[in-house]
CSV table of C-alpha atoms and ligand atoms in Angstrom, one decimal:
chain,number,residue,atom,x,y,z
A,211,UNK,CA,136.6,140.3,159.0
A,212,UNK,CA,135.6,139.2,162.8
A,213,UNK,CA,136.8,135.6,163.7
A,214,UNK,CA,133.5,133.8,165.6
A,215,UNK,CA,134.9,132.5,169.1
A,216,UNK,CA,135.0,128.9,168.7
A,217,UNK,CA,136.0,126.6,171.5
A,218,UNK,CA,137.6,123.2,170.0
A,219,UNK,CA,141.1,123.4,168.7
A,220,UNK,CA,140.4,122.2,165.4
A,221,UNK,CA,140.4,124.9,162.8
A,222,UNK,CA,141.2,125.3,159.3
A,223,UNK,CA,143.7,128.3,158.6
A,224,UNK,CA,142.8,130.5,155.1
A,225,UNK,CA,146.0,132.1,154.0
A,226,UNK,CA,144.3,135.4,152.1
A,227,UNK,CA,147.5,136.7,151.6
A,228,UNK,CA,148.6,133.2,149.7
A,229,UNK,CA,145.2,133.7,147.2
A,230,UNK,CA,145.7,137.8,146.6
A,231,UNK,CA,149.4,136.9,145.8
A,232,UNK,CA,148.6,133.8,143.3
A,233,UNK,CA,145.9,136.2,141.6
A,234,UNK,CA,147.9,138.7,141.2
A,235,UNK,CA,151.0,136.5,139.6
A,236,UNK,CA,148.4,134.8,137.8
A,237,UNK,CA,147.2,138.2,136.5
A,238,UNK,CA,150.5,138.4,135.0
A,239,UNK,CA,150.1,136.4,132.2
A,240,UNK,CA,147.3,137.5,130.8
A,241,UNK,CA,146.1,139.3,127.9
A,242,UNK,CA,145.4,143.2,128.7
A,243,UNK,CA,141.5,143.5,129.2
A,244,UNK,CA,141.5,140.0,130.0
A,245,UNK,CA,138.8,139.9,133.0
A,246,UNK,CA,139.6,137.3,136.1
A,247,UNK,CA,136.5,135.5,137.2
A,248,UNK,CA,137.0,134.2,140.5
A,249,UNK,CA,135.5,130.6,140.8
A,250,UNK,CA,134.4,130.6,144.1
A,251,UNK,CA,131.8,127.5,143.9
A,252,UNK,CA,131.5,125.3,146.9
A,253,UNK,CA,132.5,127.8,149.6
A,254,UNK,CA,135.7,128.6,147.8
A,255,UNK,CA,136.9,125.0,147.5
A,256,UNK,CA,136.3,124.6,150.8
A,257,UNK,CA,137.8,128.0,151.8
A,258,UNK,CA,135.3,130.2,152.6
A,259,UNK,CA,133.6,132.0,149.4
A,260,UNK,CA,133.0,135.5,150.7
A,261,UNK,CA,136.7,136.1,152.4
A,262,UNK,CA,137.9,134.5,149.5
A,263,UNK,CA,135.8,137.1,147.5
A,264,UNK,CA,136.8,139.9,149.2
A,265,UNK,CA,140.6,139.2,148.8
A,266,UNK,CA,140.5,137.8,144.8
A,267,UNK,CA,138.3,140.9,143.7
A,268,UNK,CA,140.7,143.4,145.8
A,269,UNK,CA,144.1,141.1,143.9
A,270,UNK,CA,142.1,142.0,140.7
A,271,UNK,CA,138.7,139.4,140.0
A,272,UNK,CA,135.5,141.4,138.3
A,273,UNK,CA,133.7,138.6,138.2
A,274,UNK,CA,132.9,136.2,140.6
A,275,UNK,CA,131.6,132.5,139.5
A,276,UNK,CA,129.1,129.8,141.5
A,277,UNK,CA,127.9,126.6,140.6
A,278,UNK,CA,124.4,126.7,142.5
A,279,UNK,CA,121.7,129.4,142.6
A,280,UNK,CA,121.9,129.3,146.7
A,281,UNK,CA,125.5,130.0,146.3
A,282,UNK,CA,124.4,132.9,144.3
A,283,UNK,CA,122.3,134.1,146.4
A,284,UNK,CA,124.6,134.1,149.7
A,285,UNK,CA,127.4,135.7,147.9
A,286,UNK,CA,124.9,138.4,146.5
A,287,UNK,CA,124.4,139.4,149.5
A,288,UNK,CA,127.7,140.5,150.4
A,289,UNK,CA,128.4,141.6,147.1
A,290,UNK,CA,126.3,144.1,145.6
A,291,UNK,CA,127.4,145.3,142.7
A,292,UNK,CA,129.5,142.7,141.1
A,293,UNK,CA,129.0,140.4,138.6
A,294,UNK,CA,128.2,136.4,139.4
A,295,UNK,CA,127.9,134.0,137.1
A,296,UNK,CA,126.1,130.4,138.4
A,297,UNK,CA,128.4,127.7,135.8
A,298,UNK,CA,125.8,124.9,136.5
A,299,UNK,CA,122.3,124.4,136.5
A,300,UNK,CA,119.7,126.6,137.6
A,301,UNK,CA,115.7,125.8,137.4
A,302,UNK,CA,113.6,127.9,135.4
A,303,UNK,CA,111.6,129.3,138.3
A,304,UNK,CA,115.0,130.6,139.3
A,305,UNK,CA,115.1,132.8,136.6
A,306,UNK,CA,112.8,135.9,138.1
A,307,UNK,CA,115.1,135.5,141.3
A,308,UNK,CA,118.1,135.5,139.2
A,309,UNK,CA,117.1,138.9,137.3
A,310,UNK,CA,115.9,140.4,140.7
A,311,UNK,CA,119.5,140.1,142.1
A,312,UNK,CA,121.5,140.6,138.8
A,313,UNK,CA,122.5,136.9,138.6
A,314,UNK,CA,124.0,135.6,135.5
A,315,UNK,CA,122.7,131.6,134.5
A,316,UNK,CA,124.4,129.4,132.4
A,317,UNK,CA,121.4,128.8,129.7
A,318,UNK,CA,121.8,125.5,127.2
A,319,UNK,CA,118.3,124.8,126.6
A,320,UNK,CA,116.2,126.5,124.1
A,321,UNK,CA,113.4,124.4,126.3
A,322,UNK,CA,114.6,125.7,129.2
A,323,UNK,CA,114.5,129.7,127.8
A,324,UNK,CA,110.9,128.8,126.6
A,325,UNK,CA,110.0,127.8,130.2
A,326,UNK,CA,111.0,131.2,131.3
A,327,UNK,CA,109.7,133.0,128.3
A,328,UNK,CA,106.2,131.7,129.4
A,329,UNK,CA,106.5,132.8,133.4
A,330,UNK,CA,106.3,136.2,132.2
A,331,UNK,CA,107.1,137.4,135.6
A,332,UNK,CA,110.5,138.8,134.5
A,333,UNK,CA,110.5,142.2,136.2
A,334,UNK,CA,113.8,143.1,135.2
A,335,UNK,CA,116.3,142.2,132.3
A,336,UNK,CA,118.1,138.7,133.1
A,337,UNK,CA,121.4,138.2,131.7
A,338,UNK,CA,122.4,134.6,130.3
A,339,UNK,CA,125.6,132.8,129.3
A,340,UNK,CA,125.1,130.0,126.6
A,341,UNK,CA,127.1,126.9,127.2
A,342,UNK,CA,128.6,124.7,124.5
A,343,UNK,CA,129.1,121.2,125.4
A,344,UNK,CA,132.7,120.7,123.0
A,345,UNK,CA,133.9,117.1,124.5
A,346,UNK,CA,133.5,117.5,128.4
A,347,UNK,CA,130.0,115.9,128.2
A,348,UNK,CA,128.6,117.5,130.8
A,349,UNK,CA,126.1,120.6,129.9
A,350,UNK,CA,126.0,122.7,127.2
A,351,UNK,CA,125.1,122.6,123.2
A,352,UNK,CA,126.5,120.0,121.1
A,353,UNK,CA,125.0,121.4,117.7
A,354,UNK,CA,125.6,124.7,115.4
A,355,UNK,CA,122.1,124.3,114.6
A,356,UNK,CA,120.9,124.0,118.0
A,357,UNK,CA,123.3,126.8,119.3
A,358,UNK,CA,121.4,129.1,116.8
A,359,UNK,CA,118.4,128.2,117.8
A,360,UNK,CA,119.1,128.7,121.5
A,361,UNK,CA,120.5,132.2,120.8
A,362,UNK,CA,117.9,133.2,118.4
A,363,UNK,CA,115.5,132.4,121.2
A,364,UNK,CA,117.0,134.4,123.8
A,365,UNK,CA,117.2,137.2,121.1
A,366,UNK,CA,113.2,137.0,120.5
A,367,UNK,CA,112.3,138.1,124.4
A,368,UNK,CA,113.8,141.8,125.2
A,369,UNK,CA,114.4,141.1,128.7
A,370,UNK,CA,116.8,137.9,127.9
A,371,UNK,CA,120.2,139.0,126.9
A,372,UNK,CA,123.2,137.0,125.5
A,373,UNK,CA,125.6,138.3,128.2
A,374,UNK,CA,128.4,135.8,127.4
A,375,UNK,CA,129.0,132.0,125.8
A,376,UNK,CA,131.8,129.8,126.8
A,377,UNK,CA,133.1,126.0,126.8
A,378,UNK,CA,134.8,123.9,129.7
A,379,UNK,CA,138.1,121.5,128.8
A,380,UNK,CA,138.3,118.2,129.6
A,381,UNK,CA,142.0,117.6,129.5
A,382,UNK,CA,143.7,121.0,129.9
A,383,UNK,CA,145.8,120.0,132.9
A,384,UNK,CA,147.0,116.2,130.6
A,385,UNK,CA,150.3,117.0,128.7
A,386,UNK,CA,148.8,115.3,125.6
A,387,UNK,CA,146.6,117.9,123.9
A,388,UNK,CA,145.1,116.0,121.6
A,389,UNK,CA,141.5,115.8,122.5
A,390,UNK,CA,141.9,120.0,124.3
A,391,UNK,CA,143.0,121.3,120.9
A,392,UNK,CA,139.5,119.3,119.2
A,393,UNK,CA,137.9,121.4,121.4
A,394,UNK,CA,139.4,124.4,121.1
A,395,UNK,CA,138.4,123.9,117.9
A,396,UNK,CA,135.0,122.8,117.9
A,397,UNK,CA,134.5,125.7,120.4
A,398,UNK,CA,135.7,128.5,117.8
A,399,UNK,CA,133.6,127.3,115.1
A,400,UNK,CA,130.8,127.7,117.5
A,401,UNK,CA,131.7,131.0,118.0
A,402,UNK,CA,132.3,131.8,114.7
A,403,UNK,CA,129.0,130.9,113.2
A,404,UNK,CA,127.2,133.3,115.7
A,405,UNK,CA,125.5,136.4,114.2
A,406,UNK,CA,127.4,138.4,116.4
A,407,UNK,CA,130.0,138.5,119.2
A,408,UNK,CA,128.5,137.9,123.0
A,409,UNK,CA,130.0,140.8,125.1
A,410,UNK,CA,132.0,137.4,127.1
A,411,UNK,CA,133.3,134.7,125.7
A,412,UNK,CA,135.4,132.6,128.0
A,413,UNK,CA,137.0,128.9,128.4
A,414,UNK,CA,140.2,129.2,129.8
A,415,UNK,CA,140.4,127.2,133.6
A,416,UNK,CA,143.2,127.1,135.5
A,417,UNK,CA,145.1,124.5,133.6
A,418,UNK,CA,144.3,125.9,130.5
A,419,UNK,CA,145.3,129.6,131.2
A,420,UNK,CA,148.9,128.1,132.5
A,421,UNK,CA,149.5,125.9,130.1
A,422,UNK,CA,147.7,127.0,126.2
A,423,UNK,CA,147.9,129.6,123.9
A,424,UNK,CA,146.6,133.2,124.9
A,425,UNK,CA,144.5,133.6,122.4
A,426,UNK,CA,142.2,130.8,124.2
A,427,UNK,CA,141.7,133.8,127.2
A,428,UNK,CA,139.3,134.8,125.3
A,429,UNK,CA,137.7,137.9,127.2
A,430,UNK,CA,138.0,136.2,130.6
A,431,UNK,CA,139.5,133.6,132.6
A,432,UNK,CA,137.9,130.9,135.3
A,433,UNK,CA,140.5,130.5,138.1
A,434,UNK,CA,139.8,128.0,140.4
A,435,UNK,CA,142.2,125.8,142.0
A,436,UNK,CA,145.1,128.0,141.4
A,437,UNK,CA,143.7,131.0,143.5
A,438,UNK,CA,144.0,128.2,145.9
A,439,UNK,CA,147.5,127.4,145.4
A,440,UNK,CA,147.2,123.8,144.3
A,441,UNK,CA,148.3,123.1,140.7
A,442,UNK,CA,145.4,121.2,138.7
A,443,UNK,CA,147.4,118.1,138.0
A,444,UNK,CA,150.7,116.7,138.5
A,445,UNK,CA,151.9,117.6,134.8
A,446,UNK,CA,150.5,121.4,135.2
A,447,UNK,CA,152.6,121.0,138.5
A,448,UNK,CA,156.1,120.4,136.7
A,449,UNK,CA,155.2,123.1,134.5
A,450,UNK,CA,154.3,126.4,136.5
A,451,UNK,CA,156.0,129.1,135.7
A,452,UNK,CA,155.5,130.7,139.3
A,453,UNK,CA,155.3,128.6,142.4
A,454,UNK,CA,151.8,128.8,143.8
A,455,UNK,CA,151.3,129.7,147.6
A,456,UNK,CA,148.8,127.1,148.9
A,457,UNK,CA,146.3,128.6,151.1
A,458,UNK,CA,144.6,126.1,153.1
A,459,UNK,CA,146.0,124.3,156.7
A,460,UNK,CA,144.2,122.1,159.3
A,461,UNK,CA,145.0,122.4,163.2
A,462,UNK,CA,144.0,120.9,165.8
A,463,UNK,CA,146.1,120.5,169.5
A,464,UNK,CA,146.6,117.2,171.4
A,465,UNK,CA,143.7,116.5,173.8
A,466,UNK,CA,144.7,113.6,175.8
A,467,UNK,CA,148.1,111.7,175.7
A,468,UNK,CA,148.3,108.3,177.7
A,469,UNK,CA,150.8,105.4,177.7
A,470,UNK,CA,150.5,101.8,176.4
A,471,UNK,CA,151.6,98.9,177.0
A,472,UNK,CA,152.9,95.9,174.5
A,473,UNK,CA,149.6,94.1,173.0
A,474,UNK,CA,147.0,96.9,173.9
A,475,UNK,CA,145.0,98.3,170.8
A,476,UNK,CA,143.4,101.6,169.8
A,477,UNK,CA,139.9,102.6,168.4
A,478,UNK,CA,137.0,100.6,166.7
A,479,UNK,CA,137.6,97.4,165.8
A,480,UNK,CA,140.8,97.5,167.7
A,481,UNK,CA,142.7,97.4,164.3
A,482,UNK,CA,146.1,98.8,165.7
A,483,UNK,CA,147.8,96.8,168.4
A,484,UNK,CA,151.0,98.1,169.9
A,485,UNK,CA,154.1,96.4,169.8
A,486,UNK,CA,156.3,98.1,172.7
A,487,UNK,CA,155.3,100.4,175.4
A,488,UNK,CA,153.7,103.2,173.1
A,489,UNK,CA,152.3,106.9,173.9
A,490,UNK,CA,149.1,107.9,172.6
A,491,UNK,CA,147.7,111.1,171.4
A,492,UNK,CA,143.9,111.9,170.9
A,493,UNK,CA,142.9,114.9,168.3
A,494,UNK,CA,139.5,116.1,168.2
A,495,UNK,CA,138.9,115.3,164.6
A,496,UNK,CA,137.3,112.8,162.7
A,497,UNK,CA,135.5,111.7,160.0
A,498,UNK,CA,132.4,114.2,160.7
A,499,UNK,CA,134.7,116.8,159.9
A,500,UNK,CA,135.8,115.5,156.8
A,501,UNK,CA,138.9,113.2,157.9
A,502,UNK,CA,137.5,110.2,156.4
A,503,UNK,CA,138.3,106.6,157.6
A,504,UNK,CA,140.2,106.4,154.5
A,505,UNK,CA,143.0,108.3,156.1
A,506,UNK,CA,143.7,106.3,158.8
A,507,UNK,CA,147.5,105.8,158.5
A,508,UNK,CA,148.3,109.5,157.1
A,509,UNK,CA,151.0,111.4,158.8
A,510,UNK,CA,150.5,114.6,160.6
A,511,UNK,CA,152.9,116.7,162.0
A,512,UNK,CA,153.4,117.2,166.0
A,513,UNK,CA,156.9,119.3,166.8
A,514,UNK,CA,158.3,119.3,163.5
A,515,UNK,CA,158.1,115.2,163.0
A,516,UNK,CA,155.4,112.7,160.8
A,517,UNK,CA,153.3,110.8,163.5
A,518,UNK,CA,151.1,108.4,161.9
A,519,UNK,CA,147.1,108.0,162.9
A,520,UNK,CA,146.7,105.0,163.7
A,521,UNK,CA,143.6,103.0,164.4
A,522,UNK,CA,139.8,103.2,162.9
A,523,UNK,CA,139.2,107.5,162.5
A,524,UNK,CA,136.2,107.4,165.0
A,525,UNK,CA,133.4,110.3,164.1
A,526,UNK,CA,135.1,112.8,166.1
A,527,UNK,CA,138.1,112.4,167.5
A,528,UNK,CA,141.3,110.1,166.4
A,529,UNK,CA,144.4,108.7,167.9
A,530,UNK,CA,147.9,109.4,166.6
A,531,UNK,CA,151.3,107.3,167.3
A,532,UNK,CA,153.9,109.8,169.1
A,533,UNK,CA,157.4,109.4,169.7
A,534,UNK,CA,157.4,110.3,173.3
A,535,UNK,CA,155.2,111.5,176.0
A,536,UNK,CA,153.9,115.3,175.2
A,537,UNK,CA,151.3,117.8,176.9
A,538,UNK,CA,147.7,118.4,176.3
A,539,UNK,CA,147.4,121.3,173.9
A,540,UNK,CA,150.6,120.4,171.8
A,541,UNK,CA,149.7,121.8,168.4
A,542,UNK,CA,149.0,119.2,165.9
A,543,UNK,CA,149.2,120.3,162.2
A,544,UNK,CA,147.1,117.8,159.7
A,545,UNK,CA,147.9,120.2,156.6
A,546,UNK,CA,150.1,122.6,156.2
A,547,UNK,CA,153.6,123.4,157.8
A,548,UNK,CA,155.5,122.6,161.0
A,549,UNK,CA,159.2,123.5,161.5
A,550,UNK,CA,161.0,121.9,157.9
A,551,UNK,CA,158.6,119.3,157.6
A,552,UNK,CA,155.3,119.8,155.8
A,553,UNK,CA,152.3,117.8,155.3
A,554,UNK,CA,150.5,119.4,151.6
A,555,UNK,CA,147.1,118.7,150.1
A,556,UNK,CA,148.5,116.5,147.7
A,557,UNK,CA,150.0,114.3,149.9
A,558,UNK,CA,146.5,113.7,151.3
A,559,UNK,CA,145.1,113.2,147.9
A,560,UNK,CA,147.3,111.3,146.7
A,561,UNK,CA,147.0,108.9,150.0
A,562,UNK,CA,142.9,108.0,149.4
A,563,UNK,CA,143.4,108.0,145.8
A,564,UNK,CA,141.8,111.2,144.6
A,565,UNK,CA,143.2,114.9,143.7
A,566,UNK,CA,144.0,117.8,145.6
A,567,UNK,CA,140.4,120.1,144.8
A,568,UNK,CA,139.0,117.0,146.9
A,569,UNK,CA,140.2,117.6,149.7
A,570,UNK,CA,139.6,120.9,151.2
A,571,UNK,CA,136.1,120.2,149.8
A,572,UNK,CA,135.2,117.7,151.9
A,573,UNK,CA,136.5,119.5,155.1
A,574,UNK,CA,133.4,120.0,156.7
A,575,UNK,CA,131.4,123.1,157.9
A,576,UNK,CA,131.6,121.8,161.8
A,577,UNK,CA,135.8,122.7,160.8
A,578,UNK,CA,135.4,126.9,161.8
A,579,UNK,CA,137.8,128.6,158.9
A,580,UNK,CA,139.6,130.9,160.3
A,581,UNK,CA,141.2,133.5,158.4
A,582,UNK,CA,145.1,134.8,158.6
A,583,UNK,CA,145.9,137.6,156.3
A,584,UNK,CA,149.6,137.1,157.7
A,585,UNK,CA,151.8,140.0,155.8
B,294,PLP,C1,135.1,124.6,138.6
B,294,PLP,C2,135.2,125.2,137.2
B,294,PLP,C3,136.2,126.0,136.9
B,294,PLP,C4,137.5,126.2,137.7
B,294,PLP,O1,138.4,125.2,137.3
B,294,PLP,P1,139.9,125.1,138.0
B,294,PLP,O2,140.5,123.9,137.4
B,294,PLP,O3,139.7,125.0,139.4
B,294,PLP,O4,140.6,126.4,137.6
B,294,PLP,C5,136.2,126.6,135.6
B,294,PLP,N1,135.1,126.4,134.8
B,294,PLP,C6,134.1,125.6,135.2
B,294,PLP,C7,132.9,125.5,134.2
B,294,PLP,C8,134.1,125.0,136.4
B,294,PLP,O5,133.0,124.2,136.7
């Protein structure tokens, strides 16, 4: 893979060595002939879906997973031959594009297969996974009878195939499992009053692979936020039985450091007013690339110490508190490690009240990823 030249400092780091080793100890506790479907939806978390790809198909992923039919698209392109499954919504004039590029759609609408039935422009045979909605309240079939129906109607066109049917949990990563093991349930009735066995069945996320029965692998697994190295909740977090190697930093260098004086304030609004003689960093990152206002006040790491932000984050560029006078190009780490302290994902979700899949997310594309397959 060829790094683009790109001329600010500000980068986000992809550990590919990080997601290839959590695959592979993930791997480990699965069922033989279990298949890995790598959920690379929203560039990969944030991470870059086609290097992420590459490395979580060569760690031991057959299947890769999308949430949008333009996501499909772009990672057909680089990956011929394997198999992609788009977990949300796609629009029935998708569906010839879909069977044209060997696209999987998540179906849960008899409507919706009758819509297709009637283009009658499907060329080639489209393959479809049936979604039942079991308590997550989101997509799928809440009904035996209307799963039958759905499935009966895929059945009646010979170019619509019942590739696969799954569920999605709600509360896999919460240490009650009340309301999971209702759907557990729920979802094996489904299954059970089908005339016959899909060749995939699948449920199991991250938090529910780590933390449930095997049995609920099914034929394959959805990993998401653990390829990633983040644990899906705080409880699933206390409970790994491996540690996870996150994957994702944020860099960026010092581009102007200037001195202060007692009273003098920083950024819009002038919100932060010294109260000694202070330095002053600048970083070239702001909210534009993702570092919202909200995290005015987070730490980030400069020579192995925590300097706050301080001030209103402007669009593209911030100020930072630091110690002592130091040069323009110091390296400033927002995430990730420098020296024995480190500044993780979760400490930055945690700080503007959300959780850690949040938060390489919303790292923008004007934040060049840059990949480091470090050995
Ligand atoms: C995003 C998503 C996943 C991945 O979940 P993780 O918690 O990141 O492992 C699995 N299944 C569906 C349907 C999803 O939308």
């Amino acid at each position: 893979m060829q790094n683009i030249q790109h001329f600010r400092p500000t980068k986000a780091i992809i550990d590919l060595q990080a997601i290839q080793n959590n695959v592979r100890h993930l791997k480990e506790y699965l069922k033989p002939n279990v298949q890995i479907m790598a959920v690379v939806k929203a560039n990969a978390y944030g991470h870059g879906d086609i290097e992420v790809a590459h490395a979580a198909i060569e760690a031991g992923a057959s299947m890769l997973a999308v949430a949008t039919p333009d996501e499909a698209l772009h990672v057909r392109k680089h990956f011929p031959n394997i198999d992609i499954l788009i977990l949300g919504y796609a629009p029935v004039l998708f569906a010839p594009y879909a069977a044209n590029e060997n696209i999987t759609l998540t179906v849960f609408s008899t409507e919706w297969v009758q819509n297709v039935q009637s283009l009658k422009t499907l060329t080639k045979p489209l393959k479809l996974h049936i979604k039942i909605d079991t308590g997550m309240g989101r997509i799928g079939v809440t009904k035996i009878e209307d799963l039958l129906h759905l499935y009966n109607t895929i059945n009646s066109s010979s170019n619509l195939i019942v590739d696969g049917v799954f569920t999605h949990f709600a509360t896999a990563d919460e240490e009650d499992e009340s309301y999971f093991n209702k759907q557990a349930n729920m979802f094996e009735q489904f299954i059970s009053a089908l005339p016959a066995k899909p060749r995939i069945v699948h449920a199991a996320n991250t938090a529910t692979m780590l933390m449930k029965d095997k049995h609920l692998q099914f034929d394959a697994v959805r990993f998401g936020i653990s390829m990633y190295g983040l644990a899906p909740s705080a409880y699933v977090k206390t409970k790994l039985p491996f540690p996870l190697q996150t994957a994702f930093s944020l860099e960026t260098e010092l581009i102007e450091v200037k001195q202060i004086q007692a009273g003098q304030s920083i950024g819009y609004g002038a919100t932060f007013t010294a109260t000694e003689p202070s330095y002053i960093g600048t970083i070239p990152i702001g909210y534009a690339d993702g570092l919202i206002r909200k995290y005015s006040g987070q730490h980030v790491l400069l020579d192995g110490i925590r300097v706050p932000i301080v001030g209103r984050i402007c669009m593209d560029q911030c100020m930072i508190l630091l110690p002592t006078a130091y040069n323009i190009g110091e390296k400033v780490t927002l995430i990730g490690k420098q020296k024995e302290e480190e500044i993780t994902i979760d400490e930055w979700a945690s700080k503007v009240d959300t959780i850690n899949y949040e938060v390489p997310c919303i790292i923008t594309s004007r934040v060049p990823r840059i990949y480091n397959t470090k050995q």
